[in-house]
Amino acid sequence: MADHGYGVCNEPLITHQQASTLTGMYAGDEPVPDPQIPPVEIALLDPSRGCFLADVLFHFSDVVAEYKKAQG
């Protein structure tokens, strides 16, 4: 998994696409609907389009919590 660094809370950050994959939500659904820590809004370079696109980085603990909820 690509390392997008750590937030000010010293927690790993992952992209919307990575969070969707880890939680099993492959469509355009929101992978973490109620994060405990607000997502970080960024612009990521999309090499296929040659421009920056708006995206968010989710905190890893929120993705893990969402995964655990999905597992029951």
PDB file of N, CA and C in Angstrom:
ATOM      1  N   MET A   1       0.850  -1.179   0.000  1.00  0.00           N
ATOM      2  CA  MET A   1       0.000   0.000   0.000  1.00  0.00           C
ATOM      3  C   MET A   1       0.891   1.236   0.000  1.00  0.00           C
ATOM      4  N   ALA A   2       0.517   2.202  -0.780  1.00  0.00           N
ATOM      5  CA  ALA A   2       1.286   3.444  -0.828  1.00  0.00           C
ATOM      6  C   ALA A   2       1.227   4.148   0.520  1.00  0.00           C
ATOM      7  N   ASP A   3       2.335   4.754   0.912  1.00  0.00           N
ATOM      8  CA  ASP A   3       2.395   5.469   2.179  1.00  0.00           C
ATOM      9  C   ASP A   3       2.164   6.948   1.913  1.00  0.00           C
ATOM     10  N   HIS A   4       1.054   7.446   2.404  1.00  0.00           N
ATOM     11  CA  HIS A   4       0.731   8.857   2.208  1.00  0.00           C
ATOM     12  C   HIS A   4       1.090   9.683   3.426  1.00  0.00           C
ATOM     13  N   GLY A   5       1.905   9.103   4.287  1.00  0.00           N
ATOM     14  CA  GLY A   5       2.375   9.856   5.438  1.00  0.00           C
ATOM     15  C   GLY A   5       1.434   9.782   6.621  1.00  0.00           C
ATOM     16  N   TYR A   6       1.696  10.645   7.565  1.00  0.00           N
ATOM     17  CA  TYR A   6       0.958  10.671   8.816  1.00  0.00           C
ATOM     18  C   TYR A   6       0.344  12.041   9.010  1.00  0.00           C
ATOM     19  N   GLY A   7      -0.806  12.065   9.659  1.00  0.00           N
ATOM     20  CA  GLY A   7      -1.455  13.335   9.957  1.00  0.00           C
ATOM     21  C   GLY A   7      -0.872  13.949  11.217  1.00  0.00           C
ATOM     22  N   VAL A   8      -1.423  15.074  11.604  1.00  0.00           N
ATOM     23  CA  VAL A   8      -0.948  15.733  12.819  1.00  0.00           C
ATOM     24  C   VAL A   8      -1.195  14.876  14.054  1.00  0.00           C
ATOM     25  N   CYS A   9      -2.101  13.913  13.939  1.00  0.00           N
ATOM     26  CA  CYS A   9      -2.374  12.997  15.049  1.00  0.00           C
ATOM     27  C   CYS A   9      -1.382  11.835  15.055  1.00  0.00           C
ATOM     28  N   ASN A  10      -0.413  11.862  14.133  1.00  0.00           N
ATOM     29  CA  ASN A  10       0.613  10.817  14.016  1.00  0.00           C
ATOM     30  C   ASN A  10       0.008   9.465  13.651  1.00  0.00           C
ATOM     31  N   GLU A  11      -1.020   9.503  12.808  1.00  0.00           N
ATOM     32  CA  GLU A  11      -1.694   8.285  12.374  1.00  0.00           C
ATOM     33  C   GLU A  11      -1.575   8.146  10.859  1.00  0.00           C
ATOM     34  N   PRO A  12      -1.407   6.910  10.347  1.00  0.00           N
ATOM     35  CA  PRO A  12      -1.317   6.731   8.891  1.00  0.00           C
ATOM     36  C   PRO A  12      -2.575   7.215   8.186  1.00  0.00           C
ATOM     37  N   LEU A  13      -2.388   7.783   7.002  1.00  0.00           N
ATOM     38  CA  LEU A  13      -3.487   8.277   6.178  1.00  0.00           C
ATOM     39  C   LEU A  13      -3.558   7.462   4.898  1.00  0.00           C
ATOM     40  N   ILE A  14      -4.770   7.116   4.449  1.00  0.00           N
ATOM     41  CA  ILE A  14      -4.930   6.354   3.210  1.00  0.00           C
ATOM     42  C   ILE A  14      -6.003   7.010   2.345  1.00  0.00           C
ATOM     43  N   THR A  15      -5.906   6.771   1.041  1.00  0.00           N
ATOM     44  CA  THR A  15      -6.816   7.407   0.089  1.00  0.00           C
ATOM     45  C   THR A  15      -8.218   6.810   0.151  1.00  0.00           C
ATOM     46  N   HIS A  16      -9.151   7.528  -0.455  1.00  0.00           N
ATOM     47  CA  HIS A  16     -10.549   7.073  -0.564  1.00  0.00           C
ATOM     48  C   HIS A  16     -10.596   5.711  -1.258  1.00  0.00           C
ATOM     49  N   GLN A  17      -9.834   5.563  -2.337  1.00  0.00           N
ATOM     50  CA  GLN A  17      -9.830   4.301  -3.090  1.00  0.00           C
ATOM     51  C   GLN A  17      -9.290   3.158  -2.233  1.00  0.00           C
ATOM     52  N   GLN A  18      -8.218   3.405  -1.509  1.00  0.00           N
ATOM     53  CA  GLN A  18      -7.664   2.364  -0.646  1.00  0.00           C
ATOM     54  C   GLN A  18      -8.645   2.001   0.468  1.00  0.00           C
ATOM     55  N   ALA A  19      -9.280   3.002   1.066  1.00  0.00           N
ATOM     56  CA  ALA A  19     -10.257   2.744   2.119  1.00  0.00           C
ATOM     57  C   ALA A  19     -11.428   1.939   1.573  1.00  0.00           C
ATOM     58  N   SER A  20     -11.881   2.266   0.357  1.00  0.00           N
ATOM     59  CA  SER A  20     -12.981   1.527  -0.270  1.00  0.00           C
ATOM     60  C   SER A  20     -12.599   0.070  -0.485  1.00  0.00           C
ATOM     61  N   THR A  21     -11.380  -0.164  -0.934  1.00  0.00           N
ATOM     62  CA  THR A  21     -10.919  -1.532  -1.169  1.00  0.00           C
ATOM     63  C   THR A  21     -10.842  -2.309   0.141  1.00  0.00           C
ATOM     64  N   LEU A  22     -10.293  -1.691   1.180  1.00  0.00           N
ATOM     65  CA  LEU A  22     -10.128  -2.379   2.464  1.00  0.00           C
ATOM     66  C   LEU A  22     -11.459  -2.681   3.142  1.00  0.00           C
ATOM     67  N   THR A  23     -12.466  -1.833   2.927  1.00  0.00           N
ATOM     68  CA  THR A  23     -13.774  -2.069   3.553  1.00  0.00           C
ATOM     69  C   THR A  23     -14.720  -2.834   2.636  1.00  0.00           C
ATOM     70  N   GLY A  24     -14.278  -3.164   1.419  1.00  0.00           N
ATOM     71  CA  GLY A  24     -15.101  -3.943   0.496  1.00  0.00           C
ATOM     72  C   GLY A  24     -16.141  -3.123  -0.236  1.00  0.00           C
ATOM     73  N   MET A  25     -15.970  -1.804  -0.286  1.00  0.00           N
ATOM     74  CA  MET A  25     -16.927  -0.936  -0.975  1.00  0.00           C
ATOM     75  C   MET A  25     -16.281  -0.456  -2.269  1.00  0.00           C
ATOM     76  N   TYR A  26     -16.491  -1.210  -3.338  1.00  0.00           N
ATOM     77  CA  TYR A  26     -15.775  -0.929  -4.584  1.00  0.00           C
ATOM     78  C   TYR A  26     -16.468   0.117  -5.453  1.00  0.00           C
ATOM     79  N   ALA A  27     -17.728   0.435  -5.146  1.00  0.00           N
ATOM     80  CA  ALA A  27     -18.442   1.441  -5.929  1.00  0.00           C
ATOM     81  C   ALA A  27     -18.037   2.826  -5.435  1.00  0.00           C
ATOM     82  N   GLY A  28     -18.799   3.832  -5.800  1.00  0.00           N
ATOM     83  CA  GLY A  28     -18.495   5.180  -5.379  1.00  0.00           C
ATOM     84  C   GLY A  28     -18.998   5.503  -3.981  1.00  0.00           C
ATOM     85  N   ASP A  29     -19.350   4.465  -3.221  1.00  0.00           N
ATOM     86  CA  ASP A  29     -19.883   4.664  -1.880  1.00  0.00           C
ATOM     87  C   ASP A  29     -18.844   5.290  -0.959  1.00  0.00           C
ATOM     88  N   GLU A  30     -19.327   5.880   0.093  1.00  0.00           N
ATOM     89  CA  GLU A  30     -18.448   6.474   1.096  1.00  0.00           C
ATOM     90  C   GLU A  30     -17.892   5.353   1.969  1.00  0.00           C
ATOM     91  N   PRO A  31     -16.579   5.133   1.961  1.00  0.00           N
ATOM     92  CA  PRO A  31     -16.029   3.998   2.711  1.00  0.00           C
ATOM     93  C   PRO A  31     -16.070   4.184   4.222  1.00  0.00           C
ATOM     94  N   VAL A  32     -16.045   5.429   4.688  1.00  0.00           N
ATOM     95  CA  VAL A  32     -16.094   5.708   6.123  1.00  0.00           C
ATOM     96  C   VAL A  32     -17.141   6.811   6.341  1.00  0.00           C
ATOM     97  N   PRO A  33     -18.414   6.433   6.522  1.00  0.00           N
ATOM     98  CA  PRO A  33     -19.473   7.435   6.589  1.00  0.00           C
ATOM     99  C   PRO A  33     -19.412   8.354   7.816  1.00  0.00           C
ATOM    100  N   ASP A  34     -18.956   7.832   8.943  1.00  0.00           N
ATOM    101  CA  ASP A  34     -18.915   8.630  10.179  1.00  0.00           C
ATOM    102  C   ASP A  34     -17.546   8.545  10.837  1.00  0.00           C
ATOM    103  N   PRO A  35     -16.533   9.159  10.233  1.00  0.00           N
ATOM    104  CA  PRO A  35     -15.192   9.067  10.818  1.00  0.00           C
ATOM    105  C   PRO A  35     -15.093   9.800  12.153  1.00  0.00           C
ATOM    106  N   GLN A  36     -14.325   9.238  13.065  1.00  0.00           N
ATOM    107  CA  GLN A  36     -14.089   9.886  14.360  1.00  0.00           C
ATOM    108  C   GLN A  36     -13.134  11.068  14.216  1.00  0.00           C
ATOM    109  N   ILE A  37     -12.216  10.951  13.256  1.00  0.00           N
ATOM    110  CA  ILE A  37     -11.256  12.020  12.975  1.00  0.00           C
ATOM    111  C   ILE A  37     -11.584  12.540  11.580  1.00  0.00           C
ATOM    112  N   PRO A  38     -11.784  13.844  11.403  1.00  0.00           N
ATOM    113  CA  PRO A  38     -12.160  14.364  10.085  1.00  0.00           C
ATOM    114  C   PRO A  38     -11.137  14.005   9.007  1.00  0.00           C
ATOM    115  N   PRO A  39     -11.607  13.589   7.823  1.00  0.00           N
ATOM    116  CA  PRO A  39     -10.683  13.293   6.716  1.00  0.00           C
ATOM    117  C   PRO A  39      -9.906  14.539   6.304  1.00  0.00           C
ATOM    118  N   VAL A  40      -8.750  14.311   5.704  1.00  0.00           N
ATOM    119  CA  VAL A  40      -7.895  15.404   5.238  1.00  0.00           C
ATOM    120  C   VAL A  40      -8.180  15.623   3.757  1.00  0.00           C
ATOM    121  N   GLU A  41      -8.635  16.808   3.394  1.00  0.00           N
ATOM    122  CA  GLU A  41      -8.918  17.110   1.994  1.00  0.00           C
ATOM    123  C   GLU A  41      -7.617  17.474   1.283  1.00  0.00           C
ATOM    124  N   ILE A  42      -7.397  16.841   0.123  1.00  0.00           N
ATOM    125  CA  ILE A  42      -6.157  17.062  -0.634  1.00  0.00           C
ATOM    126  C   ILE A  42      -6.468  17.079  -2.128  1.00  0.00           C
ATOM    127  N   ALA A  43      -5.456  17.330  -2.922  1.00  0.00           N
ATOM    128  CA  ALA A  43      -5.538  17.192  -4.378  1.00  0.00           C
ATOM    129  C   ALA A  43      -4.440  16.223  -4.789  1.00  0.00           C
ATOM    130  N   LEU A  44      -4.830  15.116  -5.407  1.00  0.00           N
ATOM    131  CA  LEU A  44      -3.872  14.099  -5.848  1.00  0.00           C
ATOM    132  C   LEU A  44      -3.664  14.199  -7.356  1.00  0.00           C
ATOM    133  N   LEU A  45      -2.432  13.984  -7.782  1.00  0.00           N
ATOM    134  CA  LEU A  45      -2.120  13.991  -9.208  1.00  0.00           C
ATOM    135  C   LEU A  45      -2.620  12.707  -9.839  1.00  0.00           C
ATOM    136  N   ASP A  46      -3.400  12.836 -10.899  1.00  0.00           N
ATOM    137  CA  ASP A  46      -3.874  11.691 -11.665  1.00  0.00           C
ATOM    138  C   ASP A  46      -3.070  11.629 -12.962  1.00  0.00           C
ATOM    139  N   PRO A  47      -2.071  10.737 -13.011  1.00  0.00           N
ATOM    140  CA  PRO A  47      -1.215  10.680 -14.201  1.00  0.00           C
ATOM    141  C   PRO A  47      -1.977  10.396 -15.487  1.00  0.00           C
ATOM    142  N   SER A  48      -3.095   9.646 -15.399  1.00  0.00           N
ATOM    143  CA  SER A  48      -3.844   9.315 -16.609  1.00  0.00           C
ATOM    144  C   SER A  48      -4.527  10.550 -17.204  1.00  0.00           C
ATOM    145  N   ARG A  49      -4.808  11.540 -16.376  1.00  0.00           N
ATOM    146  CA  ARG A  49      -5.452  12.757 -16.861  1.00  0.00           C
ATOM    147  C   ARG A  49      -4.491  13.944 -16.915  1.00  0.00           C
ATOM    148  N   GLY A  50      -3.367  13.810 -16.230  1.00  0.00           N
ATOM    149  CA  GLY A  50      -2.386  14.887 -16.228  1.00  0.00           C
ATOM    150  C   GLY A  50      -2.828  16.113 -15.453  1.00  0.00           C
ATOM    151  N   CYS A  51      -3.621  15.871 -14.393  1.00  0.00           N
ATOM    152  CA  CYS A  51      -4.082  16.998 -13.595  1.00  0.00           C
ATOM    153  C   CYS A  51      -4.297  16.542 -12.150  1.00  0.00           C
ATOM    154  N   PHE A  52      -4.543  17.508 -11.287  1.00  0.00           N
ATOM    155  CA  PHE A  52      -4.843  17.195  -9.895  1.00  0.00           C
ATOM    156  C   PHE A  52      -6.348  17.071  -9.716  1.00  0.00           C
ATOM    157  N   LEU A  53      -6.757  16.083  -8.930  1.00  0.00           N
ATOM    158  CA  LEU A  53      -8.170  15.870  -8.638  1.00  0.00           C
ATOM    159  C   LEU A  53      -8.389  15.902  -7.132  1.00  0.00           C
ATOM    160  N   ALA A  54      -9.527  16.440  -6.715  1.00  0.00           N
ATOM    161  CA  ALA A  54      -9.841  16.500  -5.289  1.00  0.00           C
ATOM    162  C   ALA A  54     -10.039  15.093  -4.738  1.00  0.00           C
ATOM    163  N   ASP A  55      -9.537  14.864  -3.554  1.00  0.00           N
ATOM    164  CA  ASP A  55      -9.679  13.572  -2.883  1.00  0.00           C
ATOM    165  C   ASP A  55      -9.588  13.817  -1.383  1.00  0.00           C
ATOM    166  N   VAL A  56      -9.769  12.764  -0.622  1.00  0.00           N
ATOM    167  CA  VAL A  56      -9.608  12.862   0.826  1.00  0.00           C
ATOM    168  C   VAL A  56      -8.726  11.719   1.299  1.00  0.00           C
ATOM    169  N   LEU A  57      -8.055  11.944   2.397  1.00  0.00           N
ATOM    170  CA  LEU A  57      -7.278  10.901   3.063  1.00  0.00           C
ATOM    171  C   LEU A  57      -7.972  10.580   4.379  1.00  0.00           C
ATOM    172  N   PHE A  58      -8.213   9.285   4.587  1.00  0.00           N
ATOM    173  CA  PHE A  58      -8.853   8.836   5.816  1.00  0.00           C
ATOM    174  C   PHE A  58      -7.804   8.347   6.797  1.00  0.00           C
ATOM    175  N   HIS A  59      -8.090   8.535   8.076  1.00  0.00           N
ATOM    176  CA  HIS A  59      -7.202   8.031   9.120  1.00  0.00           C
ATOM    177  C   HIS A  59      -7.398   6.519   9.234  1.00  0.00           C
ATOM    178  N   PHE A  60      -6.291   5.820   9.412  1.00  0.00           N
ATOM    179  CA  PHE A  60      -6.313   4.361   9.404  1.00  0.00           C
ATOM    180  C   PHE A  60      -7.242   3.794  10.483  1.00  0.00           C
ATOM    181  N   SER A  61      -7.284   4.402  11.652  1.00  0.00           N
ATOM    182  CA  SER A  61      -8.136   3.876  12.728  1.00  0.00           C
ATOM    183  C   SER A  61      -9.612   3.897  12.330  1.00  0.00           C
ATOM    184  N   ASP A  62     -10.032   4.908  11.572  1.00  0.00           N
ATOM    185  CA  ASP A  62     -11.423   4.977  11.119  1.00  0.00           C
ATOM    186  C   ASP A  62     -11.729   3.878  10.105  1.00  0.00           C
ATOM    187  N   VAL A  63     -10.772   3.585   9.238  1.00  0.00           N
ATOM    188  CA  VAL A  63     -10.963   2.517   8.256  1.00  0.00           C
ATOM    189  C   VAL A  63     -11.032   1.161   8.967  1.00  0.00           C
ATOM    190  N   VAL A  64     -10.174   0.945   9.950  1.00  0.00           N
ATOM    191  CA  VAL A  64     -10.198  -0.306  10.718  1.00  0.00           C
ATOM    192  C   VAL A  64     -11.532  -0.451  11.447  1.00  0.00           C
ATOM    193  N   ALA A  65     -12.025   0.626  12.044  1.00  0.00           N
ATOM    194  CA  ALA A  65     -13.310   0.571  12.745  1.00  0.00           C
ATOM    195  C   ALA A  65     -14.447   0.231  11.789  1.00  0.00           C
ATOM    196  N   GLU A  66     -14.422   0.809  10.594  1.00  0.00           N
ATOM    197  CA  GLU A  66     -15.460   0.516   9.594  1.00  0.00           C
ATOM    198  C   GLU A  66     -15.375  -0.928   9.129  1.00  0.00           C
ATOM    199  N   TYR A  67     -14.162  -1.434   8.966  1.00  0.00           N
ATOM    200  CA  TYR A  67     -13.966  -2.837   8.568  1.00  0.00           C
ATOM    201  C   TYR A  67     -14.538  -3.763   9.640  1.00  0.00           C
ATOM    202  N   LYS A  68     -14.259  -3.471  10.900  1.00  0.00           N
ATOM    203  CA  LYS A  68     -14.752  -4.310  11.987  1.00  0.00           C
ATOM    204  C   LYS A  68     -16.284  -4.299  12.048  1.00  0.00           C
ATOM    205  N   LYS A  69     -16.899  -3.138  11.775  1.00  0.00           N
ATOM    206  CA  LYS A  69     -18.362  -3.065  11.741  1.00  0.00           C
ATOM    207  C   LYS A  69     -18.910  -3.947  10.630  1.00  0.00           C
ATOM    208  N   ALA A  70     -18.254  -3.937   9.476  1.00  0.00           N
ATOM    209  CA  ALA A  70     -18.709  -4.738   8.329  1.00  0.00           C
ATOM    210  C   ALA A  70     -18.572  -6.238   8.600  1.00  0.00           C
ATOM    211  N   GLN A  71     -17.591  -6.611   9.429  1.00  0.00           N
ATOM    212  CA  GLN A  71     -17.377  -8.024   9.751  1.00  0.00           C
ATOM    213  C   GLN A  71     -18.389  -8.545  10.752  1.00  0.00           C
ATOM    214  N   GLY A  72     -19.104  -7.637  11.391  1.00  0.00           N
ATOM    215  CA  GLY A  72     -20.127  -8.039  12.355  1.00  0.00           C
ATOM    216  C   GLY A  72     -19.540  -8.167  13.708  1.00  0.00           C
TER     217      GLY A  72
END
